Amino acid sequence: MKAFDFLNVPDNNGITMVMDKGLPPSYIDDYLKVCGEYITFVKFGWGTSAVQDKEIVKEKIKIYKKHNIKAYAGGTLFELCHSKGLYDEYLKECKELGFGCIEISDGSMELSKEDRKNAIRKAKQNGFIVLSEVGKKSIEEDSKLTTEDRINIINEDLRAGSDFVIMEGRESGKSIGLFDEKGNLKDKEFKKMLEYIDTNKIIFEAPNKNQQVEFILSIGSNVNLGNIAYEEVISLKTLRTGLRGDTFGKI
Amino acid sequence: MKAFDFLNVPDNNGITMVMDKGLPPSYIDDYLKVCGEYITFVKFGWGTSAVQDKEIVKEKIKIYKKHNIKAYAGGTLFELCHSKGLYDEYLKECKELGFGCIEISDGSMELSKEDRKNAIRKAKQNGFIVLSEVGKKSIEEDSKLTTEDRINIINEDLRAGSDFVIMEGRESGKSIGLFDEKGNLKDKEFKKMLEYIDTNKIIFEAPNKNQQVEFILSIGSNVNLGNIAYEEVISLKTLRTGLRGDTFGKI
Amino acid sequence: MKAFDFLNVPDNNGITMVMDKGLPPSYIDDYLKVCGEYITFVKFGWGTSAVQDKEIVKEKIKIYKKHNIKAYAGGTLFELCHSKGLYDEYLKECKELGFGCIEISDGSMELSKEDRKNAIRKAKQNGFIVLSEVGKKSIEEDSKLTTEDRINIINEDLRAGSDFVIMEGRESGKSIGLFDEKGNLKDKEFKKMLEYIDTNKIIFEAPNKNQQVEFILSIGSNVNLGNIAYEEVISLKTLRTGLRGDTFGKI
């Protein structure tokens, strides 16, 4: 039972994806007691899992599983392995470590449409949940993608079998994807995108509070949000439920 | 005994109020070993306590009590309950959970002067320490409050029974209350305020280091400061005692 | 064995110096399981050790030693003690607490060239590793140092016996030393400096990711970096090894 349960705080089921960029096991175990129930996915950011001991990665994934949280390695690691012709080894290692999902992306390299589709299909065939990501890590490269491009990639990925498509926001949330250099949502691009996509299938990376607020107020409490810092999971839940000034009385 | 005790670092007794926006119990217990003696109050920020399990909230409050730290729920939760006619239930739940203080605010809603006074009195009658807050969560709404308005509210609150009045600074410390859009102290407004208030009764929310430095250098080491992040409690103590470059030789 | 070891991630041996500004013991113990092998030095920032209990400081230093991490107190504490004529007491206390290094600096006070040399020599004679720092805490004071001044201090310090010289970056990394007000590396000054110094002997304070990336791409994966936040140690390792977008394919 929650504190102040007489308030009957409305529930919601938007996906929350958090970022683990090298957290220690006991800390995770401790933190999830407070907020574990509000997390759907955890991403071991970019290639961070490859510089951590195998046994620690396994231990962390087990802790997440206890709380029904699905873990996956960042897309950058997929890209490195795929570009070296090691995709099969990658899938095998992910399975052995206990990762339940695979992220397919081309943020730092070129990936042909055909290779992208095949990578998605192969991960699905191997029993993984697939999250594919749209966007480039470099500001210059990312700015070359038009809104139409992004919409097309989203819908092609979903047809190829992706369970969810992630809109790139990076850890900073600035000058990338739907965000301008101050981290504000680009209104025109965002509205256009909403006409052509199914938001239930999209996870918007939204590391900063103002972005979380904008997505919640425009799409609703159930919007799927990602790249949430650990310490912000409880805050995000209050934003989704009108328990913080920014969304108070607006949910 | 402190390390380097031969330095005879001068003591000070300014209030430090920290923010807990969903921290886990073991982490708190561990952290307070290092800095617990420097904390007076802990605020379970805005409505965060209402999305945490009752048992965890109780456990956390107990840990704080071990270190003589008084806990309270953020004003937003008071506002939500009061606006729903659930103030009595709110006080009862706070008592049952172990909170020792009540924050009275109107950051996200309207509260008449009469209701504000009554809320303060009722909390006092129920044995709570009362902290009331001056300021609005919305930048637009907050900017409508003149310095005179703020001075009047402060002094009325104290007459009604508030033990301390909190100057709103939010978690960001920008474009709010005494802070401009860059988070710097608005000099003219601040000086005017100082003429009419008793700073011993005020807790200035000052989440950013430059703000803590400004308050310490203008009011003194004993200034009451709030919305301090956990990881900054030790740093704040060094600022208060001239052990950091920013106040070195100035205390 | 690391996860994804089939990638044969290239090793590197650049020094990483992290900042501890009052962390609790169990948290440290837990975190170092994940990233301890990537840390060379830990700095108890500025005067933070003097407001922590002696027993806790000792306990923390012991935990660091288990992971072969050398600890030292921030230069500000040296400056306070030296300016009060308590340098001998300072060295004795550092030894008793278990610190293995001494930082010599003049960020907040004046120190003659002769006193600086003597301080370095005395610390060496007492068996400490010596790290001396170049730079001023105040933006105004620091801006008076020319690149030539900095180069001269570095080389004089090394001749006097410093094991490493630290380029001041503070916790913020802005408007200080080699960084402009936005935290970008000042190209002209940096290049000039590179002509006259041995970068193996320099630790560049680089608290922000863009700075870490710039140093790695211009000097190499083995560049010595300091003032790294705890949560960024794993991230820094991925930057050094091309496992993050910013350095992917460039190492």
PDB file of N, CA, C and O in Angstrom, chain A residues 16 25 43 45 65 93 105 141 144 147 150 160 173 195 213:
ATOM      1  N   THR A  16       8.512   3.114 -18.914  1.00  0.00           N
ATOM      2  CA  THR A  16       9.633   3.929 -18.467  1.00  0.00           C
ATOM      3  C   THR A  16      10.915   3.125 -18.666  1.00  0.00           C
ATOM      4  O   THR A  16      11.032   2.021 -18.138  1.00  0.00           O
ATOM      5  N   PRO A  25      25.784  -3.136  -8.006  1.00  0.00           N
ATOM      6  CA  PRO A  25      24.679  -4.061  -7.715  1.00  0.00           C
ATOM      7  C   PRO A  25      23.874  -3.740  -6.444  1.00  0.00           C
ATOM      8  O   PRO A  25      22.640  -3.706  -6.495  1.00  0.00           O
ATOM      9  N   LYS A  43      18.435   0.136 -19.828  1.00  0.00           N
ATOM     10  CA  LYS A  43      19.469   0.063 -20.861  1.00  0.00           C
ATOM     11  C   LYS A  43      20.840   0.204 -20.218  1.00  0.00           C
ATOM     12  O   LYS A  43      21.086   1.145 -19.478  1.00  0.00           O
ATOM     13  N   GLY A  45      23.780   1.546 -20.890  1.00  0.00           N
ATOM     14  CA  GLY A  45      24.099   2.548 -21.910  1.00  0.00           C
ATOM     15  C   GLY A  45      25.265   2.186 -22.814  1.00  0.00           C
ATOM     16  O   GLY A  45      26.267   1.616 -22.360  1.00  0.00           O
ATOM     17  N   LYS A  65      15.674  -8.530 -13.080  1.00  0.00           N
ATOM     18  CA  LYS A  65      14.624  -9.528 -13.352  1.00  0.00           C
ATOM     19  C   LYS A  65      13.698  -9.716 -12.157  1.00  0.00           C
ATOM     20  O   LYS A  65      12.486  -9.889 -12.323  1.00  0.00           O
ATOM     21  N   GLU A  93      26.094 -13.946 -26.736  1.00  0.00           N
ATOM     22  CA  GLU A  93      26.576 -13.386 -25.467  1.00  0.00           C
ATOM     23  C   GLU A  93      25.431 -12.687 -24.706  1.00  0.00           C
ATOM     24  O   GLU A  93      25.304 -12.831 -23.485  1.00  0.00           O
ATOM     25  N   SER A 105      20.439  -0.283 -33.877  1.00  0.00           N
ATOM     26  CA  SER A 105      20.574   1.139 -34.177  1.00  0.00           C
ATOM     27  C   SER A 105      21.687   1.353 -35.180  1.00  0.00           C
ATOM     28  O   SER A 105      22.462   0.441 -35.486  1.00  0.00           O
ATOM     29  N   GLU A 141      25.317  14.678 -38.332  1.00  0.00           N
ATOM     30  CA  GLU A 141      24.683  13.577 -39.051  1.00  0.00           C
ATOM     31  C   GLU A 141      23.194  13.520 -38.754  1.00  0.00           C
ATOM     32  O   GLU A 141      22.374  13.309 -39.642  1.00  0.00           O
ATOM     33  N   LYS A 144      20.746  15.765 -40.620  1.00  0.00           N
ATOM     34  CA  LYS A 144      20.430  15.466 -42.037  1.00  0.00           C
ATOM     35  C   LYS A 144      19.160  14.632 -42.181  1.00  0.00           C
ATOM     36  O   LYS A 144      18.615  14.511 -43.278  1.00  0.00           O
ATOM     37  N   THR A 147      12.087  14.866 -40.924  1.00  0.00           N
ATOM     38  CA  THR A 147      10.995  14.244 -40.180  1.00  0.00           C
ATOM     39  C   THR A 147      10.415  13.071 -40.973  1.00  0.00           C
ATOM     40  O   THR A 147      10.095  12.027 -40.409  1.00  0.00           O
ATOM     41  N   ARG A 150      12.532  10.036 -40.578  1.00  0.00           N
ATOM     42  CA  ARG A 150      12.325   9.384 -39.278  1.00  0.00           C
ATOM     43  C   ARG A 150      11.020   8.586 -39.260  1.00  0.00           C
ATOM     44  O   ARG A 150      10.973   7.456 -38.770  1.00  0.00           O
ATOM     45  N   ALA A 160       9.156  -4.651 -39.896  1.00  0.00           N
ATOM     46  CA  ALA A 160      10.189  -5.695 -39.880  1.00  0.00           C
ATOM     47  C   ALA A 160      10.163  -6.501 -38.589  1.00  0.00           C
ATOM     48  O   ALA A 160      10.791  -7.553 -38.490  1.00  0.00           O
ATOM     49  N   GLY A 173      19.920  15.162 -24.259  1.00  0.00           N
ATOM     50  CA  GLY A 173      18.640  15.695 -24.696  1.00  0.00           C
ATOM     51  C   GLY A 173      18.714  17.014 -25.445  1.00  0.00           C
ATOM     52  O   GLY A 173      17.748  17.760 -25.478  1.00  0.00           O
ATOM     53  N   GLU A 195       1.151  12.670 -36.602  1.00  0.00           N
ATOM     54  CA  GLU A 195       0.124  12.287 -37.574  1.00  0.00           C
ATOM     55  C   GLU A 195       0.389  10.926 -38.171  1.00  0.00           C
ATOM     56  O   GLU A 195      -0.530  10.259 -38.647  1.00  0.00           O
ATOM     57  N   VAL A 213       7.727  16.603 -19.153  1.00  0.00           N
ATOM     58  CA  VAL A 213       6.480  17.367 -18.971  1.00  0.00           C
ATOM     59  C   VAL A 213       5.810  17.594 -20.320  1.00  0.00           C
ATOM     60  O   VAL A 213       4.602  17.376 -20.475  1.00  0.00           O
TER      61      VAL A 213
END
